[in-house]
């Protein structure tokens, strides 16, 4: 294998790359997003500079992704903090858990998504949309929402929300353990088609866990839920801030 062949590989290992070259299309991607008020001091502590807090509302999201090109089918759970960067509103992803190797490896290596392996699940049980996250054998988060009670009149607002820049902290060490990459990365979904959206009452419960610390952003006030079904494309990102520059 020559140099050109090596540089054409999309990912490791060379005999069977973990994920192909993007961009990556997702079909019937389903969200349950539960918002709540949390501790402003902890929000500030978890936001890397130069990100600035944008209020005291954070969210936990469950995702069911049944059809992701190059990644297959998987589930995910994430915790996000609304913030600003140079005055632009964005969402910082604090932590994320998935149950499938290709999106976990690709998410970390390409975009810097803060992914670890866990067991998230989003299902409809009777009249309730239900999410749970199990990590190291312990249920660390559970969320419930009424099923399709109310639909917003204007889906363009939902599309605008999904287009809001996601920010990740991408950290990759060099061979000697020192930082090779230390960046804030911006990610914007493309070709978004909102197939349905519903709002309604929701509840969230989190259990303190040392290696899955979602409960470090405690629930001070439950605010409600948002259920979305959408198609979208995940393109490559951009560097917003380089800590090594």
PDB file of C-alpha atoms in Angstrom:
ATOM      1  CA  UNK A   1       0.000   0.000   0.000  1.00  0.00           C
ATOM      2  CA  UNK A   2       1.537   3.309  -1.075  1.00  0.00           C
ATOM      3  CA  UNK A   3       1.126   6.806   0.362  1.00  0.00           C
ATOM      4  CA  UNK A   4      -1.772   7.708  -1.937  1.00  0.00           C
ATOM      5  CA  UNK A   5      -3.641   4.548  -0.933  1.00  0.00           C
ATOM      6  CA  UNK A   6      -3.137   5.342   2.748  1.00  0.00           C
ATOM      7  CA  UNK A   7      -4.426   8.899   2.351  1.00  0.00           C
ATOM      8  CA  UNK A   8      -7.557   7.671   0.575  1.00  0.00           C
ATOM      9  CA  UNK A   9      -8.646   5.619   3.609  1.00  0.00           C
ATOM     10  CA  UNK A  10     -11.681   7.040   5.392  1.00  0.00           C
ATOM     11  CA  UNK A  11     -10.744   5.641   8.814  1.00  0.00           C
ATOM     12  CA  UNK A  12      -8.918   2.838  10.641  1.00  0.00           C
ATOM     13  CA  UNK A  13      -8.334  -0.113  10.380  1.00  0.00           C
ATOM     14  CA  UNK A  14      -7.120  -0.240   6.786  1.00  0.00           C
ATOM     15  CA  UNK A  15      -8.710  -3.629   6.010  1.00  0.00           C
ATOM     16  CA  UNK A  16     -12.174  -2.568   7.205  1.00  0.00           C
ATOM     17  CA  UNK A  17     -12.601   1.173   7.879  1.00  0.00           C
ATOM     18  CA  UNK A  18     -14.848   1.868  10.840  1.00  0.00           C
ATOM     19  CA  UNK A  19     -16.855   4.485   8.906  1.00  0.00           C
ATOM     20  CA  UNK A  20     -16.894   5.726   5.294  1.00  0.00           C
ATOM     21  CA  UNK A  21     -16.273   9.196   3.930  1.00  0.00           C
ATOM     22  CA  UNK A  22     -19.084  11.721   4.550  1.00  0.00           C
ATOM     23  CA  UNK A  23     -21.259  13.694   4.494  1.00  0.00           C
ATOM     24  CA  UNK A  24     -23.694  11.460   6.326  1.00  0.00           C
ATOM     25  CA  UNK A  25     -27.450  11.351   5.725  1.00  0.00           C
ATOM     26  CA  UNK A  26     -29.970  10.422   8.429  1.00  0.00           C
ATOM     27  CA  UNK A  27     -33.567   9.369   7.821  1.00  0.00           C
ATOM     28  CA  UNK A  28     -36.457   9.309  10.336  1.00  0.00           C
ATOM     29  CA  UNK A  29     -34.188  10.661  13.043  1.00  0.00           C
ATOM     30  CA  UNK A  30     -36.278  11.006  16.215  1.00  0.00           C
ATOM     31  CA  UNK A  31     -35.607  13.319  19.180  1.00  0.00           C
ATOM     32  CA  UNK A  32     -37.052  13.747  22.636  1.00  0.00           C
ATOM     33  CA  UNK A  33     -35.639  16.959  24.140  1.00  0.00           C
ATOM     34  CA  UNK A  34     -36.409  17.791  27.783  1.00  0.00           C
ATOM     35  CA  UNK A  35     -35.508  21.266  28.994  1.00  0.00           C
ATOM     36  CA  UNK A  36     -34.979  22.307  32.603  1.00  0.00           C
ATOM     37  CA  UNK A  37     -33.490  25.078  34.708  1.00  0.00           C
ATOM     38  CA  UNK A  38     -30.179  24.258  36.377  1.00  0.00           C
ATOM     39  CA  UNK A  39     -27.380  25.744  38.483  1.00  0.00           C
ATOM     40  CA  UNK A  40     -25.800  28.833  36.819  1.00  0.00           C
ATOM     41  CA  UNK A  41     -22.496  28.252  38.639  1.00  0.00           C
ATOM     42  CA  UNK A  42     -22.214  24.691  37.302  1.00  0.00           C
ATOM     43  CA  UNK A  43     -23.162  25.862  33.814  1.00  0.00           C
ATOM     44  CA  UNK A  44     -20.316  28.380  33.918  1.00  0.00           C
ATOM     45  CA  UNK A  45     -17.915  25.722  35.216  1.00  0.00           C
ATOM     46  CA  UNK A  46     -18.716  23.309  32.363  1.00  0.00           C
ATOM     47  CA  UNK A  47     -18.406  25.849  29.528  1.00  0.00           C
ATOM     48  CA  UNK A  48     -14.851  26.128  28.141  1.00  0.00           C
ATOM     49  CA  UNK A  49     -13.764  29.669  27.340  1.00  0.00           C
ATOM     50  CA  UNK A  50     -14.436  31.674  25.203  1.00  0.00           C
ATOM     51  CA  UNK A  51     -18.017  30.275  25.360  1.00  0.00           C
ATOM     52  CA  UNK A  52     -20.391  32.321  27.509  1.00  0.00           C
ATOM     53  CA  UNK A  53     -23.573  31.111  29.267  1.00  0.00           C
ATOM     54  CA  UNK A  54     -26.914  32.047  27.723  1.00  0.00           C
ATOM     55  CA  UNK A  55     -29.254  31.697  30.680  1.00  0.00           C
ATOM     56  CA  UNK A  56     -29.821  28.827  33.097  1.00  0.00           C
ATOM     57  CA  UNK A  57     -31.777  26.430  30.841  1.00  0.00           C
ATOM     58  CA  UNK A  58     -30.121  23.184  29.713  1.00  0.00           C
ATOM     59  CA  UNK A  59     -31.484  20.042  28.081  1.00  0.00           C
ATOM     60  CA  UNK A  60     -31.141  16.293  27.956  1.00  0.00           C
ATOM     61  CA  UNK A  61     -31.884  14.727  24.577  1.00  0.00           C
ATOM     62  CA  UNK A  62     -32.649  11.166  23.580  1.00  0.00           C
ATOM     63  CA  UNK A  63     -32.242  10.204  19.926  1.00  0.00           C
ATOM     64  CA  UNK A  64     -33.431   7.177  17.985  1.00  0.00           C
ATOM     65  CA  UNK A  65     -31.447   6.942  14.734  1.00  0.00           C
ATOM     66  CA  UNK A  66     -32.758   3.975  12.748  1.00  0.00           C
ATOM     67  CA  UNK A  67     -31.079   4.808   9.423  1.00  0.00           C
ATOM     68  CA  UNK A  68     -27.750   6.631   9.322  1.00  0.00           C
ATOM     69  CA  UNK A  69     -25.659   6.271   6.155  1.00  0.00           C
ATOM     70  CA  UNK A  70     -22.336   4.678   7.017  1.00  0.00           C
ATOM     71  CA  UNK A  71     -23.262   4.325  10.681  1.00  0.00           C
ATOM     72  CA  UNK A  72     -26.253   1.997  10.671  1.00  0.00           C
ATOM     73  CA  UNK A  73     -28.906   2.054  13.390  1.00  0.00           C
ATOM     74  CA  UNK A  74     -28.206   3.295  16.892  1.00  0.00           C
ATOM     75  CA  UNK A  75     -29.497   5.299  19.847  1.00  0.00           C
ATOM     76  CA  UNK A  76     -27.961   8.244  21.670  1.00  0.00           C
ATOM     77  CA  UNK A  77     -28.421  10.484  24.695  1.00  0.00           C
ATOM     78  CA  UNK A  78     -26.831  13.910  25.107  1.00  0.00           C
ATOM     79  CA  UNK A  79     -26.733  16.876  27.455  1.00  0.00           C
ATOM     80  CA  UNK A  80     -26.458  20.376  25.979  1.00  0.00           C
ATOM     81  CA  UNK A  81     -25.960  23.914  27.286  1.00  0.00           C
ATOM     82  CA  UNK A  82     -27.190  26.945  25.296  1.00  0.00           C
ATOM     83  CA  UNK A  83     -24.387  29.494  25.099  1.00  0.00           C
ATOM     84  CA  UNK A  84     -22.876  32.218  22.928  1.00  0.00           C
ATOM     85  CA  UNK A  85     -19.590  32.560  21.048  1.00  0.00           C
ATOM     86  CA  UNK A  86     -18.686  36.067  19.902  1.00  0.00           C
ATOM     87  CA  UNK A  87     -22.340  36.996  20.293  1.00  0.00           C
ATOM     88  CA  UNK A  88     -23.694  34.091  18.210  1.00  0.00           C
ATOM     89  CA  UNK A  89     -26.141  31.749  19.925  1.00  0.00           C
ATOM     90  CA  UNK A  90     -25.085  28.092  19.880  1.00  0.00           C
ATOM     91  CA  UNK A  91     -25.382  24.851  21.870  1.00  0.00           C
ATOM     92  CA  UNK A  92     -22.422  23.254  23.649  1.00  0.00           C
ATOM     93  CA  UNK A  93     -22.531  19.466  23.897  1.00  0.00           C
ATOM     94  CA  UNK A  94     -21.312  18.551  27.365  1.00  0.00           C
ATOM     95  CA  UNK A  95     -21.561  14.773  27.077  1.00  0.00           C
ATOM     96  CA  UNK A  96     -23.057  12.162  24.792  1.00  0.00           C
ATOM     97  CA  UNK A  97     -23.594   8.398  24.946  1.00  0.00           C
ATOM     98  CA  UNK A  98     -24.170   5.974  22.054  1.00  0.00           C
ATOM     99  CA  UNK A  99     -24.531   2.210  21.650  1.00  0.00           C
ATOM    100  CA  UNK A 100     -22.761   1.617  18.319  1.00  0.00           C
ATOM    101  CA  UNK A 101     -19.044   1.698  17.456  1.00  0.00           C
ATOM    102  CA  UNK A 102     -18.974   3.482  14.023  1.00  0.00           C
ATOM    103  CA  UNK A 103     -20.826   6.642  15.140  1.00  0.00           C
ATOM    104  CA  UNK A 104     -18.899   6.647  18.421  1.00  0.00           C
ATOM    105  CA  UNK A 105     -15.516   6.486  16.678  1.00  0.00           C
ATOM    106  CA  UNK A 106     -16.494   8.819  13.837  1.00  0.00           C
ATOM    107  CA  UNK A 107     -18.203  11.271  16.147  1.00  0.00           C
ATOM    108  CA  UNK A 108     -15.115  11.637  18.330  1.00  0.00           C
ATOM    109  CA  UNK A 109     -12.482  11.531  15.585  1.00  0.00           C
ATOM    110  CA  UNK A 110     -14.146  13.837  13.029  1.00  0.00           C
ATOM    111  CA  UNK A 111     -16.310  16.328  14.941  1.00  0.00           C
ATOM    112  CA  UNK A 112     -15.118  15.968  18.519  1.00  0.00           C
ATOM    113  CA  UNK A 113     -18.507  14.812  19.801  1.00  0.00           C
ATOM    114  CA  UNK A 114     -18.054  13.935  23.517  1.00  0.00           C
ATOM    115  CA  UNK A 115     -19.211  10.359  22.975  1.00  0.00           C
ATOM    116  CA  UNK A 116     -18.774   7.422  25.310  1.00  0.00           C
ATOM    117  CA  UNK A 117     -20.321   3.964  25.089  1.00  0.00           C
ATOM    118  CA  UNK A 118     -23.590   3.627  26.977  1.00  0.00           C
ATOM    119  CA  UNK A 119     -27.034   2.111  26.550  1.00  0.00           C
ATOM    120  CA  UNK A 120     -29.534   4.849  25.657  1.00  0.00           C
ATOM    121  CA  UNK A 121     -33.032   3.991  24.491  1.00  0.00           C
ATOM    122  CA  UNK A 122     -35.968   6.017  23.154  1.00  0.00           C
ATOM    123  CA  UNK A 123     -39.263   4.153  22.763  1.00  0.00           C
ATOM    124  CA  UNK A 124     -43.009   4.741  22.876  1.00  0.00           C
ATOM    125  CA  UNK A 125     -44.620   2.871  25.770  1.00  0.00           C
ATOM    126  CA  UNK A 126     -48.417   3.047  25.567  1.00  0.00           C
ATOM    127  CA  UNK A 127     -49.245   6.789  25.764  1.00  0.00           C
ATOM    128  CA  UNK A 128     -45.746   7.913  26.801  1.00  0.00           C
ATOM    129  CA  UNK A 129     -42.533   8.701  24.948  1.00  0.00           C
ATOM    130  CA  UNK A 130     -39.847   7.223  27.172  1.00  0.00           C
ATOM    131  CA  UNK A 131     -36.071   7.650  27.226  1.00  0.00           C
ATOM    132  CA  UNK A 132     -33.565   5.978  29.471  1.00  0.00           C
ATOM    133  CA  UNK A 133     -29.787   5.836  29.741  1.00  0.00           C
ATOM    134  CA  UNK A 134     -27.934   2.946  31.341  1.00  0.00           C
ATOM    135  CA  UNK A 135     -24.204   3.307  32.000  1.00  0.00           C
ATOM    136  CA  UNK A 136     -22.028   0.647  33.665  1.00  0.00           C
ATOM    137  CA  UNK A 137     -25.159  -1.316  34.561  1.00  0.00           C
ATOM    138  CA  UNK A 138     -26.876   1.592  36.327  1.00  0.00           C
ATOM    139  CA  UNK A 139     -29.809   3.616  35.062  1.00  0.00           C
ATOM    140  CA  UNK A 140     -28.437   7.154  35.285  1.00  0.00           C
ATOM    141  CA  UNK A 141     -31.150   9.130  33.467  1.00  0.00           C
ATOM    142  CA  UNK A 142     -34.782   8.648  32.540  1.00  0.00           C
ATOM    143  CA  UNK A 143     -37.204  10.965  30.808  1.00  0.00           C
ATOM    144  CA  UNK A 144     -40.876  10.782  29.903  1.00  0.00           C
ATOM    145  CA  UNK A 145     -43.106  12.953  27.726  1.00  0.00           C
ATOM    146  CA  UNK A 146     -46.757  12.882  26.734  1.00  0.00           C
ATOM    147  CA  UNK A 147     -47.143  11.362  23.263  1.00  0.00           C
ATOM    148  CA  UNK A 148     -48.036  13.808  20.469  1.00  0.00           C
ATOM    149  CA  UNK A 149     -50.370  16.031  22.469  1.00  0.00           C
ATOM    150  CA  UNK A 150     -49.681  19.365  20.754  1.00  0.00           C
ATOM    151  CA  UNK A 151     -48.018  20.287  17.457  1.00  0.00           C
ATOM    152  CA  UNK A 152     -46.490  23.744  16.782  1.00  0.00           C
ATOM    153  CA  UNK A 153     -48.180  25.686  13.994  1.00  0.00           C
ATOM    154  CA  UNK A 154     -44.883  26.853  12.522  1.00  0.00           C
ATOM    155  CA  UNK A 155     -42.372  24.076  11.847  1.00  0.00           C
ATOM    156  CA  UNK A 156     -39.883  26.628  10.513  1.00  0.00           C
ATOM    157  CA  UNK A 157     -39.047  27.484  14.131  1.00  0.00           C
ATOM    158  CA  UNK A 158     -38.166  23.841  14.746  1.00  0.00           C
ATOM    159  CA  UNK A 159     -35.981  23.808  11.637  1.00  0.00           C
ATOM    160  CA  UNK A 160     -34.216  26.982  12.801  1.00  0.00           C
ATOM    161  CA  UNK A 161     -33.550  25.348  16.173  1.00  0.00           C
ATOM    162  CA  UNK A 162     -32.025  22.287  14.481  1.00  0.00           C
ATOM    163  CA  UNK A 163     -29.833  24.560  12.346  1.00  0.00           C
ATOM    164  CA  UNK A 164     -28.373  26.280  15.400  1.00  0.00           C
ATOM    165  CA  UNK A 165     -24.619  25.694  15.624  1.00  0.00           C
ATOM    166  CA  UNK A 166     -23.560  22.788  17.813  1.00  0.00           C
ATOM    167  CA  UNK A 167     -20.213  23.287  19.530  1.00  0.00           C
ATOM    168  CA  UNK A 168     -17.919  20.504  20.721  1.00  0.00           C
ATOM    169  CA  UNK A 169     -14.566  20.484  22.497  1.00  0.00           C
ATOM    170  CA  UNK A 170     -12.325  18.296  20.343  1.00  0.00           C
ATOM    171  CA  UNK A 171      -9.295  16.956  22.231  1.00  0.00           C
ATOM    172  CA  UNK A 172      -6.907  14.496  20.581  1.00  0.00           C
ATOM    173  CA  UNK A 173      -3.504  13.728  22.134  1.00  0.00           C
ATOM    174  CA  UNK A 174      -0.255  13.384  20.230  1.00  0.00           C
ATOM    175  CA  UNK A 175       1.876  10.247  20.413  1.00  0.00           C
ATOM    176  CA  UNK A 176       3.665  11.607  23.506  1.00  0.00           C
ATOM    177  CA  UNK A 177       0.412  12.428  25.293  1.00  0.00           C
ATOM    178  CA  UNK A 178       0.586  16.169  24.733  1.00  0.00           C
ATOM    179  CA  UNK A 179      -2.330  17.828  22.893  1.00  0.00           C
ATOM    180  CA  UNK A 180      -2.208  17.428  19.109  1.00  0.00           C
ATOM    181  CA  UNK A 181      -5.672  18.946  18.614  1.00  0.00           C
ATOM    182  CA  UNK A 182      -7.484  21.210  21.092  1.00  0.00           C
ATOM    183  CA  UNK A 183     -10.328  22.997  19.340  1.00  0.00           C
ATOM    184  CA  UNK A 184     -13.851  24.248  19.653  1.00  0.00           C
ATOM    185  CA  UNK A 185     -15.610  22.786  16.613  1.00  0.00           C
ATOM    186  CA  UNK A 186     -18.816  24.125  15.060  1.00  0.00           C
ATOM    187  CA  UNK A 187     -21.315  21.737  13.432  1.00  0.00           C
ATOM    188  CA  UNK A 188     -24.390  22.733  11.409  1.00  0.00           C
ATOM    189  CA  UNK A 189     -26.910  20.192  10.139  1.00  0.00           C
ATOM    190  CA  UNK A 190     -27.915  20.536   6.479  1.00  0.00           C
ATOM    191  CA  UNK A 191     -30.862  19.537   4.254  1.00  0.00           C
ATOM    192  CA  UNK A 192     -33.218  19.401   7.235  1.00  0.00           C
ATOM    193  CA  UNK A 193     -36.731  18.085   6.609  1.00  0.00           C
ATOM    194  CA  UNK A 194     -38.980  18.288   9.670  1.00  0.00           C
ATOM    195  CA  UNK A 195     -41.554  15.499   9.316  1.00  0.00           C
ATOM    196  CA  UNK A 196     -43.305  16.228  12.588  1.00  0.00           C
ATOM    197  CA  UNK A 197     -42.898  18.054  15.897  1.00  0.00           C
ATOM    198  CA  UNK A 198     -44.866  17.967  19.149  1.00  0.00           C
ATOM    199  CA  UNK A 199     -44.609  19.731  22.496  1.00  0.00           C
ATOM    200  CA  UNK A 200     -45.981  18.739  25.876  1.00  0.00           C
ATOM    201  CA  UNK A 201     -45.455  17.938  29.526  1.00  0.00           C
ATOM    202  CA  UNK A 202     -42.261  16.066  30.355  1.00  0.00           C
ATOM    203  CA  UNK A 203     -40.320  14.842  33.371  1.00  0.00           C
ATOM    204  CA  UNK A 204     -36.629  14.132  33.847  1.00  0.00           C
ATOM    205  CA  UNK A 205     -34.790  12.225  36.557  1.00  0.00           C
ATOM    206  CA  UNK A 206     -31.010  11.795  36.852  1.00  0.00           C
ATOM    207  CA  UNK A 207     -28.900   9.707  39.237  1.00  0.00           C
ATOM    208  CA  UNK A 208     -25.371  10.790  40.238  1.00  0.00           C
ATOM    209  CA  UNK A 209     -22.775   8.575  38.547  1.00  0.00           C
ATOM    210  CA  UNK A 210     -19.017   9.060  38.531  1.00  0.00           C
ATOM    211  CA  UNK A 211     -18.422   8.226  34.844  1.00  0.00           C
ATOM    212  CA  UNK A 212     -21.740   9.527  33.508  1.00  0.00           C
ATOM    213  CA  UNK A 213     -22.164  12.779  35.445  1.00  0.00           C
ATOM    214  CA  UNK A 214     -25.328  14.210  33.883  1.00  0.00           C
ATOM    215  CA  UNK A 215     -26.659  14.885  37.383  1.00  0.00           C
ATOM    216  CA  UNK A 216     -23.857  17.430  37.912  1.00  0.00           C
ATOM    217  CA  UNK A 217     -26.269  19.827  36.167  1.00  0.00           C
ATOM    218  CA  UNK A 218     -29.152  19.329  38.619  1.00  0.00           C
ATOM    219  CA  UNK A 219     -32.820  19.818  37.822  1.00  0.00           C
ATOM    220  CA  UNK A 220     -34.107  22.967  39.527  1.00  0.00           C
ATOM    221  CA  UNK A 221     -37.304  23.326  37.483  1.00  0.00           C
ATOM    222  CA  UNK A 222     -38.922  21.055  34.870  1.00  0.00           C
ATOM    223  CA  UNK A 223     -39.862  23.034  31.748  1.00  0.00           C
ATOM    224  CA  UNK A 224     -41.356  20.602  29.218  1.00  0.00           C
ATOM    225  CA  UNK A 225     -40.507  18.471  26.234  1.00  0.00           C
ATOM    226  CA  UNK A 226     -40.142  18.555  22.464  1.00  0.00           C
ATOM    227  CA  UNK A 227     -40.556  15.520  20.193  1.00  0.00           C
ATOM    228  CA  UNK A 228     -39.203  15.774  16.622  1.00  0.00           C
ATOM    229  CA  UNK A 229     -38.992  13.424  13.617  1.00  0.00           C
ATOM    230  CA  UNK A 230     -36.686  14.595  10.842  1.00  0.00           C
ATOM    231  CA  UNK A 231     -34.384  13.756   7.955  1.00  0.00           C
ATOM    232  CA  UNK A 232     -31.074  15.619   7.823  1.00  0.00           C
ATOM    233  CA  UNK A 233     -27.479  15.549   6.638  1.00  0.00           C
ATOM    234  CA  UNK A 234     -24.453  15.797   8.927  1.00  0.00           C
ATOM    235  CA  UNK A 235     -21.651  17.563   6.992  1.00  0.00           C
ATOM    236  CA  UNK A 236     -18.113  18.156   8.184  1.00  0.00           C
ATOM    237  CA  UNK A 237     -17.569  20.914  10.759  1.00  0.00           C
ATOM    238  CA  UNK A 238     -15.372  23.981  11.134  1.00  0.00           C
ATOM    239  CA  UNK A 239     -12.853  25.157  13.709  1.00  0.00           C
ATOM    240  CA  UNK A 240     -14.271  27.982  15.833  1.00  0.00           C
ATOM    241  CA  UNK A 241     -11.395  28.340  18.270  1.00  0.00           C
ATOM    242  CA  UNK A 242      -7.925  26.756  18.363  1.00  0.00           C
ATOM    243  CA  UNK A 243      -6.413  26.517  21.837  1.00  0.00           C
ATOM    244  CA  UNK A 244      -2.985  25.650  20.373  1.00  0.00           C
ATOM    245  CA  UNK A 245      -2.796  28.612  17.975  1.00  0.00           C
TER     246      UNK A 245
END
